[in-house]
XYZ file of C-alpha atoms in Angstrom:
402
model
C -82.760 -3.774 -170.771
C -84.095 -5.393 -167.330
C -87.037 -4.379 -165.982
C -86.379 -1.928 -162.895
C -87.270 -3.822 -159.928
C -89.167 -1.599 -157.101
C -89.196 -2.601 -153.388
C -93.228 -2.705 -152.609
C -92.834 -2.434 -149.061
C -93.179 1.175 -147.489
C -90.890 0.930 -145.251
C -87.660 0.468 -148.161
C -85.822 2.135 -149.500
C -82.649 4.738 -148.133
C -83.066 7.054 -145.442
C -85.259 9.897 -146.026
C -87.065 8.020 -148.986
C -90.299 5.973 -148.697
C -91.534 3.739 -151.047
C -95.343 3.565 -152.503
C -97.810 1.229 -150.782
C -98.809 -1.046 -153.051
C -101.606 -3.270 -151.747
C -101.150 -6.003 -154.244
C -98.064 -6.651 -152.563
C -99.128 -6.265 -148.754
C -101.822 -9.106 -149.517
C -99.788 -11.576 -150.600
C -96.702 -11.250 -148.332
C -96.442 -14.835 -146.400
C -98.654 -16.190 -149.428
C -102.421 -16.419 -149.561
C -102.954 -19.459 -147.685
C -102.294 -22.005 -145.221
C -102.951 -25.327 -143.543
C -105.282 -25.904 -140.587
C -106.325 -28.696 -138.464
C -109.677 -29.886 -138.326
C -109.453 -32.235 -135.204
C -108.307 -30.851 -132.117
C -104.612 -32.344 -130.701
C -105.294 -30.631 -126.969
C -103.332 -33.319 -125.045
C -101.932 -37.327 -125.094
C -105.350 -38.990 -125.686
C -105.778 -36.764 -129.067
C -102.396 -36.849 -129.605
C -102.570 -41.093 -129.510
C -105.870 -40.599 -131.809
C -104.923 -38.392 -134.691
C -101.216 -39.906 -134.558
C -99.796 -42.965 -133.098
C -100.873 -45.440 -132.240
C -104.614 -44.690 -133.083
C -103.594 -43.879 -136.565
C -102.253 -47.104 -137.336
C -105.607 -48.363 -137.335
C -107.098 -46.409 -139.533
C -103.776 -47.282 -142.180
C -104.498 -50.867 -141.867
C -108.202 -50.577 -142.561
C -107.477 -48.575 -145.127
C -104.486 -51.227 -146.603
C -107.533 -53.785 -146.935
C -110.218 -52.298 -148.051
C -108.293 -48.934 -150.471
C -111.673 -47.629 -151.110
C -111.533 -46.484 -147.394
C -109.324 -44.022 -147.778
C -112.059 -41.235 -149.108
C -113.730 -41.562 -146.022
C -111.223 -41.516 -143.624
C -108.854 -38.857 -145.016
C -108.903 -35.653 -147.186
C -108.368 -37.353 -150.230
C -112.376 -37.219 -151.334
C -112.214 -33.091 -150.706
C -108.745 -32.102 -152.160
C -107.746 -31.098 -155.482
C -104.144 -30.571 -156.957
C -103.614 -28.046 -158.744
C -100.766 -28.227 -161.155
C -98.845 -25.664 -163.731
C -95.661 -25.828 -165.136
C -95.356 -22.071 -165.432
C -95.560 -21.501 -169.143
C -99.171 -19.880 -169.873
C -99.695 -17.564 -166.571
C -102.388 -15.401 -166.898
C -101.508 -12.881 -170.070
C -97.572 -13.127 -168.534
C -96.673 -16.196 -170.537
C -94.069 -18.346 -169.485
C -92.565 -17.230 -166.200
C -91.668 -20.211 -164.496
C -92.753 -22.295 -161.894
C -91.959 -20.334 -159.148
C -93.661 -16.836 -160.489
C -96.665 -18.827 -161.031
C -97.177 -19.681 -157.423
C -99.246 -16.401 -156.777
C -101.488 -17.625 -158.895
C -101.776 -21.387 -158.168
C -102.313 -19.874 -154.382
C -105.259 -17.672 -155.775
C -106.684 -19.971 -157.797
C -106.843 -22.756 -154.314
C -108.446 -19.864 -152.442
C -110.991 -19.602 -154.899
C -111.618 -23.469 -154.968
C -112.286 -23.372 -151.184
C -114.296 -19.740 -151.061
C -116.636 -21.007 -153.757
C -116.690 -24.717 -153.929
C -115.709 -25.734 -150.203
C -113.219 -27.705 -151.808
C -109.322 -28.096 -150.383
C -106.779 -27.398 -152.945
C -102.838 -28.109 -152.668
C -100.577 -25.732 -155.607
C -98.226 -28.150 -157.174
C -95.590 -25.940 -159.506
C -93.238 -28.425 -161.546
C -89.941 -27.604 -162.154
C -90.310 -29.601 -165.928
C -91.742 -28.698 -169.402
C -92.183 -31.873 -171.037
C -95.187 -33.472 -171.182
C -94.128 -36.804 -170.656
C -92.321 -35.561 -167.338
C -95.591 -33.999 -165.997
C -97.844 -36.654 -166.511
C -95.460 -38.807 -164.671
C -95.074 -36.767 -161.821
C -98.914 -36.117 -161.757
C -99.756 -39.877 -161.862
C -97.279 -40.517 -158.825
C -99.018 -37.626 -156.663
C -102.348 -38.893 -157.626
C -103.003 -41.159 -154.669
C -102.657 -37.965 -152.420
C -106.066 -36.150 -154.507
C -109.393 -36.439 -155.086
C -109.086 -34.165 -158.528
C -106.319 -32.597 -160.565
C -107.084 -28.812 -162.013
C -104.590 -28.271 -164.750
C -103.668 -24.299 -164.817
C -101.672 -22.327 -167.034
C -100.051 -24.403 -169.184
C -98.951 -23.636 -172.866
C -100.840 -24.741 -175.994
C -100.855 -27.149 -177.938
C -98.880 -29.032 -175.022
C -101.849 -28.992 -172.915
C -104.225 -30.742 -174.991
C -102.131 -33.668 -174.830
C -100.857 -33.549 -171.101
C -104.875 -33.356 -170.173
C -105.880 -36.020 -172.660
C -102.836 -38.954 -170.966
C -103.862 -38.002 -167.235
C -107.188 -39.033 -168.097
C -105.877 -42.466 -169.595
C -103.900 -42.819 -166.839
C -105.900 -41.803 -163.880
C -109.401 -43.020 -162.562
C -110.255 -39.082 -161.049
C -111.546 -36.037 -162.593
C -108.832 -34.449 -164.524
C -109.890 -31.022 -165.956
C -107.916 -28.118 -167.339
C -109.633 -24.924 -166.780
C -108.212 -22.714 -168.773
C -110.096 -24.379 -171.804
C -113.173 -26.359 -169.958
C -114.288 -23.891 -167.454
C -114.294 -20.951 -169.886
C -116.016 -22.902 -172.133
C -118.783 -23.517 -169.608
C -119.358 -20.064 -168.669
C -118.808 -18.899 -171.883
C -122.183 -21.143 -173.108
C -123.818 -20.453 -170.111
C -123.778 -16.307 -170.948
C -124.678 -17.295 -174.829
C -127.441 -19.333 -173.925
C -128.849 -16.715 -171.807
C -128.237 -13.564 -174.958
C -129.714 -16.070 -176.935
C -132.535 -16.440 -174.626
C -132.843 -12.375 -174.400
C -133.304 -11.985 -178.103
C -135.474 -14.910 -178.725
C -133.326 -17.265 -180.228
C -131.600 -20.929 -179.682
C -128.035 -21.773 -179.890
C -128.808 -23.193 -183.495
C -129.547 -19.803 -184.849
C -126.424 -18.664 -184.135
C -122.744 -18.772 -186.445
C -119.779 -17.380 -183.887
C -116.345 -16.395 -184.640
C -113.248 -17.157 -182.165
C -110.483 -15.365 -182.168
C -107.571 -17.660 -180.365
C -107.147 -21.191 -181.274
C -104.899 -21.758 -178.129
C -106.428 -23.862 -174.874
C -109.712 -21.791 -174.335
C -110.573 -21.303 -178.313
C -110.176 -24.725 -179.024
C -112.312 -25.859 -175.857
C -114.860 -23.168 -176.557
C -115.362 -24.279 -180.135
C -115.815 -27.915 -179.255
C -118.450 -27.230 -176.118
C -120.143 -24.886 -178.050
C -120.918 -27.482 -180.942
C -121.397 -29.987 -178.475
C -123.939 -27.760 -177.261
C -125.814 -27.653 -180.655
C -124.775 -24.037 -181.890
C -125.127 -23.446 -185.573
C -121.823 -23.109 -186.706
C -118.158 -21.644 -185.811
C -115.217 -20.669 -187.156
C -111.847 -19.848 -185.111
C -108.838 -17.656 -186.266
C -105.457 -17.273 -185.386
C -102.788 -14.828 -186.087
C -102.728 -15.712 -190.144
C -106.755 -16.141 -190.028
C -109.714 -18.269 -189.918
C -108.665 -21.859 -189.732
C -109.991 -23.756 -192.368
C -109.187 -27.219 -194.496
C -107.598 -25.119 -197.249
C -104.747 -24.253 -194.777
C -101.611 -25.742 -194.812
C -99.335 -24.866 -192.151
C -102.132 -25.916 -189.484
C -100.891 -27.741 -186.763
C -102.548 -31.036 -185.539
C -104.889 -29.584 -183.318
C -105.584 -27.103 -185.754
C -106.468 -29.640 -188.396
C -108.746 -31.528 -186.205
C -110.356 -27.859 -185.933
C -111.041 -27.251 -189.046
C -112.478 -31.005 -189.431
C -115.362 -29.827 -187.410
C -115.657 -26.572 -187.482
C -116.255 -23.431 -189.786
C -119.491 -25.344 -191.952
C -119.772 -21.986 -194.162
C -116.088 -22.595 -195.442
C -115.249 -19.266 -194.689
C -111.457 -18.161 -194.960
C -109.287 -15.307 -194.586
C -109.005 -12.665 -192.018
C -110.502 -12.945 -188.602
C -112.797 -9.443 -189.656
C -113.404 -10.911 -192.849
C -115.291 -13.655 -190.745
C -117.191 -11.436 -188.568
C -119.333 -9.783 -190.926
C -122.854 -11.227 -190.718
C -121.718 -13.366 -187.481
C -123.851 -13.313 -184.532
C -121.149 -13.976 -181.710
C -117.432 -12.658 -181.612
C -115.732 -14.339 -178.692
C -112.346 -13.244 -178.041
C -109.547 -15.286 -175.888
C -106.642 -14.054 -177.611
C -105.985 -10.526 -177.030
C -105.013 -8.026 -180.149
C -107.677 -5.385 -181.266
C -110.649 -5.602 -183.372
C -111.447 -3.096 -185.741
C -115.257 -1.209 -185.233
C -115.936 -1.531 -188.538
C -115.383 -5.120 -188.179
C -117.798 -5.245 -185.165
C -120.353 -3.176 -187.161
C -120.306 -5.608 -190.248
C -121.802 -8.053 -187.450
C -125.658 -9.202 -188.049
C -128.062 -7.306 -186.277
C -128.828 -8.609 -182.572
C -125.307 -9.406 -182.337
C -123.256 -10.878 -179.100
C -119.749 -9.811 -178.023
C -117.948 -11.732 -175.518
C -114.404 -10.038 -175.610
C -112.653 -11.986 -173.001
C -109.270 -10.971 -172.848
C -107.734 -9.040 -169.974
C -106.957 -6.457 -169.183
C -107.901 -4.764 -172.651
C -110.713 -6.463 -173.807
C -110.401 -7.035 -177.943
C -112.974 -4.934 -178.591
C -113.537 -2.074 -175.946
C -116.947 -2.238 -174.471
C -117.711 1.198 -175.616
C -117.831 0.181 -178.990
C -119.000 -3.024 -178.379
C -122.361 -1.262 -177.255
C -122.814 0.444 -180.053
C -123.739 -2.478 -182.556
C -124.446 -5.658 -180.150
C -127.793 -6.492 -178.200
C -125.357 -8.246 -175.018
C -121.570 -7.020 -174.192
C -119.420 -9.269 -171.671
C -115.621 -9.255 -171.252
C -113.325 -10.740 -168.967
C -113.357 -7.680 -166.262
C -114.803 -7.214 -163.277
C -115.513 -3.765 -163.728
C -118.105 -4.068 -166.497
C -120.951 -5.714 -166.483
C -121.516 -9.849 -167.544
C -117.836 -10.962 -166.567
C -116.700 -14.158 -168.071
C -114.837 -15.525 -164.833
C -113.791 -19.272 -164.507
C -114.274 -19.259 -160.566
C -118.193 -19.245 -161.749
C -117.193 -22.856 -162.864
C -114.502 -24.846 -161.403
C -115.293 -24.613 -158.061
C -118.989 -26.283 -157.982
C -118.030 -28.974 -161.241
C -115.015 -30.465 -158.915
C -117.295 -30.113 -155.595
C -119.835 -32.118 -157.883
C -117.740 -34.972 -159.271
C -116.405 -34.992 -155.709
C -119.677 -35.445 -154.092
C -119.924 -38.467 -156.070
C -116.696 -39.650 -156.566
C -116.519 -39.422 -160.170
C -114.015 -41.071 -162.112
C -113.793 -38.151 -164.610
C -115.652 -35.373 -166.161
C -117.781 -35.875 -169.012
C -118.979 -33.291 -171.891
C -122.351 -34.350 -169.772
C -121.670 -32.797 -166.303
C -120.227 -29.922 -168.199
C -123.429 -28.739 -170.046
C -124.971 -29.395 -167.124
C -122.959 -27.439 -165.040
C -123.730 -24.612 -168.413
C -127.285 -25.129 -167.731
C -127.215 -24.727 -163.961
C -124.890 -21.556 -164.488
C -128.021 -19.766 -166.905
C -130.342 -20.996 -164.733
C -129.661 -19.153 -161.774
C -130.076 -15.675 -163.706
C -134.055 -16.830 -164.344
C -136.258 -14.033 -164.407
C -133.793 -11.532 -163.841
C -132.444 -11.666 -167.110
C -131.190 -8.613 -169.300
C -128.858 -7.608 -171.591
C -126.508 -6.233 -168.684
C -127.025 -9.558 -166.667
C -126.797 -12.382 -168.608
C -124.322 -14.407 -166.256
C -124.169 -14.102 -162.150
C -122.018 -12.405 -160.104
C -119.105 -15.205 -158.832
C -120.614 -13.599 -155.289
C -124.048 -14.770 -155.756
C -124.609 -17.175 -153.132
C -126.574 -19.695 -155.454
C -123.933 -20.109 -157.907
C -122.026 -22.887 -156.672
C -124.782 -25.118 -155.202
C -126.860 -25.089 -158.149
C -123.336 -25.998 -160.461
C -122.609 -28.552 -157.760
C -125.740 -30.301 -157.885
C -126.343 -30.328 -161.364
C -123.086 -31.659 -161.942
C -123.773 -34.690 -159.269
C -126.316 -35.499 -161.074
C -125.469 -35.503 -164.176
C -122.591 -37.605 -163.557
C -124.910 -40.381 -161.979
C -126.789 -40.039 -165.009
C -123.829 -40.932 -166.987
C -122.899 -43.992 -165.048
C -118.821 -42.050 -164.021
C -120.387 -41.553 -160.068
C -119.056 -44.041 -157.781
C -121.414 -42.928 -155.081
């Protein structure tokens, strides 16, 4: 049966019937954004600078020396930011066009936060091959390419040929900059209840883009040891209908050989993080160790309601603004592109990205508690201090350019 489709403008509808206001829709009408000018074109002498024949000028300079071009255009302070449509938010695959809402919200964000310019790019294509193609061509055009809402396992290998292919940062948020925030809140809980990364065995549950990336940062980071599960359970060595990705998982992950259910994992874990949606059990969260963390992530029903949550863990977070410690990428993405921007950086390492983890935890400093162990994406210092640590660390890893 199709979905009944309701007008959301207030003034629809047949005579003598008015529609509801819904705001959502109001906002958006026209789209979120636009672009402006930021020279002046008053009369013919600004006309013949920013266009012809001033301009031409500028193209040849620019034709022999190419390195030029970040300083006389936007390309240094612009970002692309490219979907195909298939993973939108918890909507799935919609399409291209449905996902422009979105890919508009998510270039408002880059230039509220990060003072970066950001262009939505929606393809019309679902093969890989086809996207990285199309992204390479547009690539003279941007300083950066943010991959959004793209489908598992697809992304993995779309991300991994842009950055063969392209000498920019290429970074898919969806698994990078949750990871980042997601290590920047554990740090701090682990910080709260007096112990280190290393102390602590997590659970997953998803082993689509953000599990996967959130595993791999998180033993990058030095944690003590995680397994992830999917919909038939932990992934582990013994499986055999594990797809590639998957078996590079379980390579690396789950040292304590656990298997089975997802709940059977949790009991004596420290950390549940949840990316996947579905429901965990309370008796699953109560078979947690003491002290225990739970980041349940997905929106907008968290996997294991915060009111339970409290009950049995020392720190709570979930994807939602309306609870405390929100896991939000726009904490991230924002100030690591304005960083490997700043310097020009040819990619972005596992480096800038703890570093940008760091600089996230720092900025709750003495304020820390168990109902503020990551800032508010409103606190002023967020993106500076992510910005410069993320300049920095990408000097220190010889990928800055200047």
């Amino acid at each position: 049966m199709a979905a009944e489709i309701v007008n959301p403008r207030s003034d629809a509808g047949t005579e003598g019937t008015e529609e509801p206001f819904d705001p959502a829709f109001a906002l958006h009408r026209g789209g979120k954004m636009a672009v402006q000018a930021t020279v002046p074109v008053r009369d013919k002498d600004d006309l013949s600078l920013a266009y012809t024949p001033g301009v031409a000028k500028v193209c040849s300079a620019i034709a022999e020396q190419p390195e030029l071009v970040h300083d006389y255009t936007w390309k240094s302070n612009v970002v692309a930011v490219v979907t195909d449509g298939t993973a939108v938010l918890g909507l799935g695959d919609i399409g291209p066009e449905a996902s422009l809402p979105v890919m508009e919200g998510k270039a408002i964000l880059f230039k509220q936060f990060g003072g970066v310019d950001a262009v939505p790019i929606a393809l019309s294509t679902t093969d890989s091959d086809e996207i990285v193609d199309t992204v390479v061509r547009l690539a003279p055009s941007f300083g950066g390419v943010n991959l959004e809402d793209i489908s598992a396992p697809r992304c993995f290998e779309i991300e991994r040929k842009l950055q063969e292919r392209l000498d920019i940062p290429v970074f898919h948020d969806d698994q990078h900059g949750t990871a980042v925030v997601t290590l920047a809140a554990l740090r701090n809980a682990a910080r709260l209840t007096e112990r280190t990364l290393g102390d602590l065995r997590a659970v997953i549950s998803g082993a689509g883009a953000a599990g996967v990336a959130i595993a791999k940062f998180l033993l990058a980071a030095g944690i003590g040891d995680v397994a992830v599960a999917d919909r038939k359970g932990v992934v582990s060595r013994d499986r055999e209908d594990l797809t590639e990705v998957k078996r590079e998982l379980a390579e690396i992950t789950n040292k304590a050989g656990l298997s089975g259910s997802l709940e059977d994992a949790l009991s004596g874990a420290d950390v549940f993080i949840g990316v996947s949606g579905g429901t965990v059990s309370e008796p699953a969260v109560a078979s947690m160790a003491p002290r225990s963390f739970v980041f349940a992530m997905a929106n907008p029903n968290p996997e294991v309601h915060p009111d339970v949550a409290h009950k049995y863990a020392a720190v709570v977070a979930t994807g939602r603004s309306d609870y405390p410690n929100q896991i939000n990428n726009v904490l991230a993405f924002p100030g690591i592109f304005a960083g490997a921007l700043q310097v020009r950086a040819s990619q972005i390492t596992e480096g800038m990205k703890i570093a940008a983890a760091d600089a996230l935890a720092d900025v709750v400093g003495s304020d820390l508690s168990a109902d503020y162990v990551i800032p508010s994406p409103f606190d002023e210092r967020v993106a500076p201090a992510v910005t410069a640590a993320v300049a920095a660390a990408a000097r220190a890893e010889g990928v800055a350019r200047r």
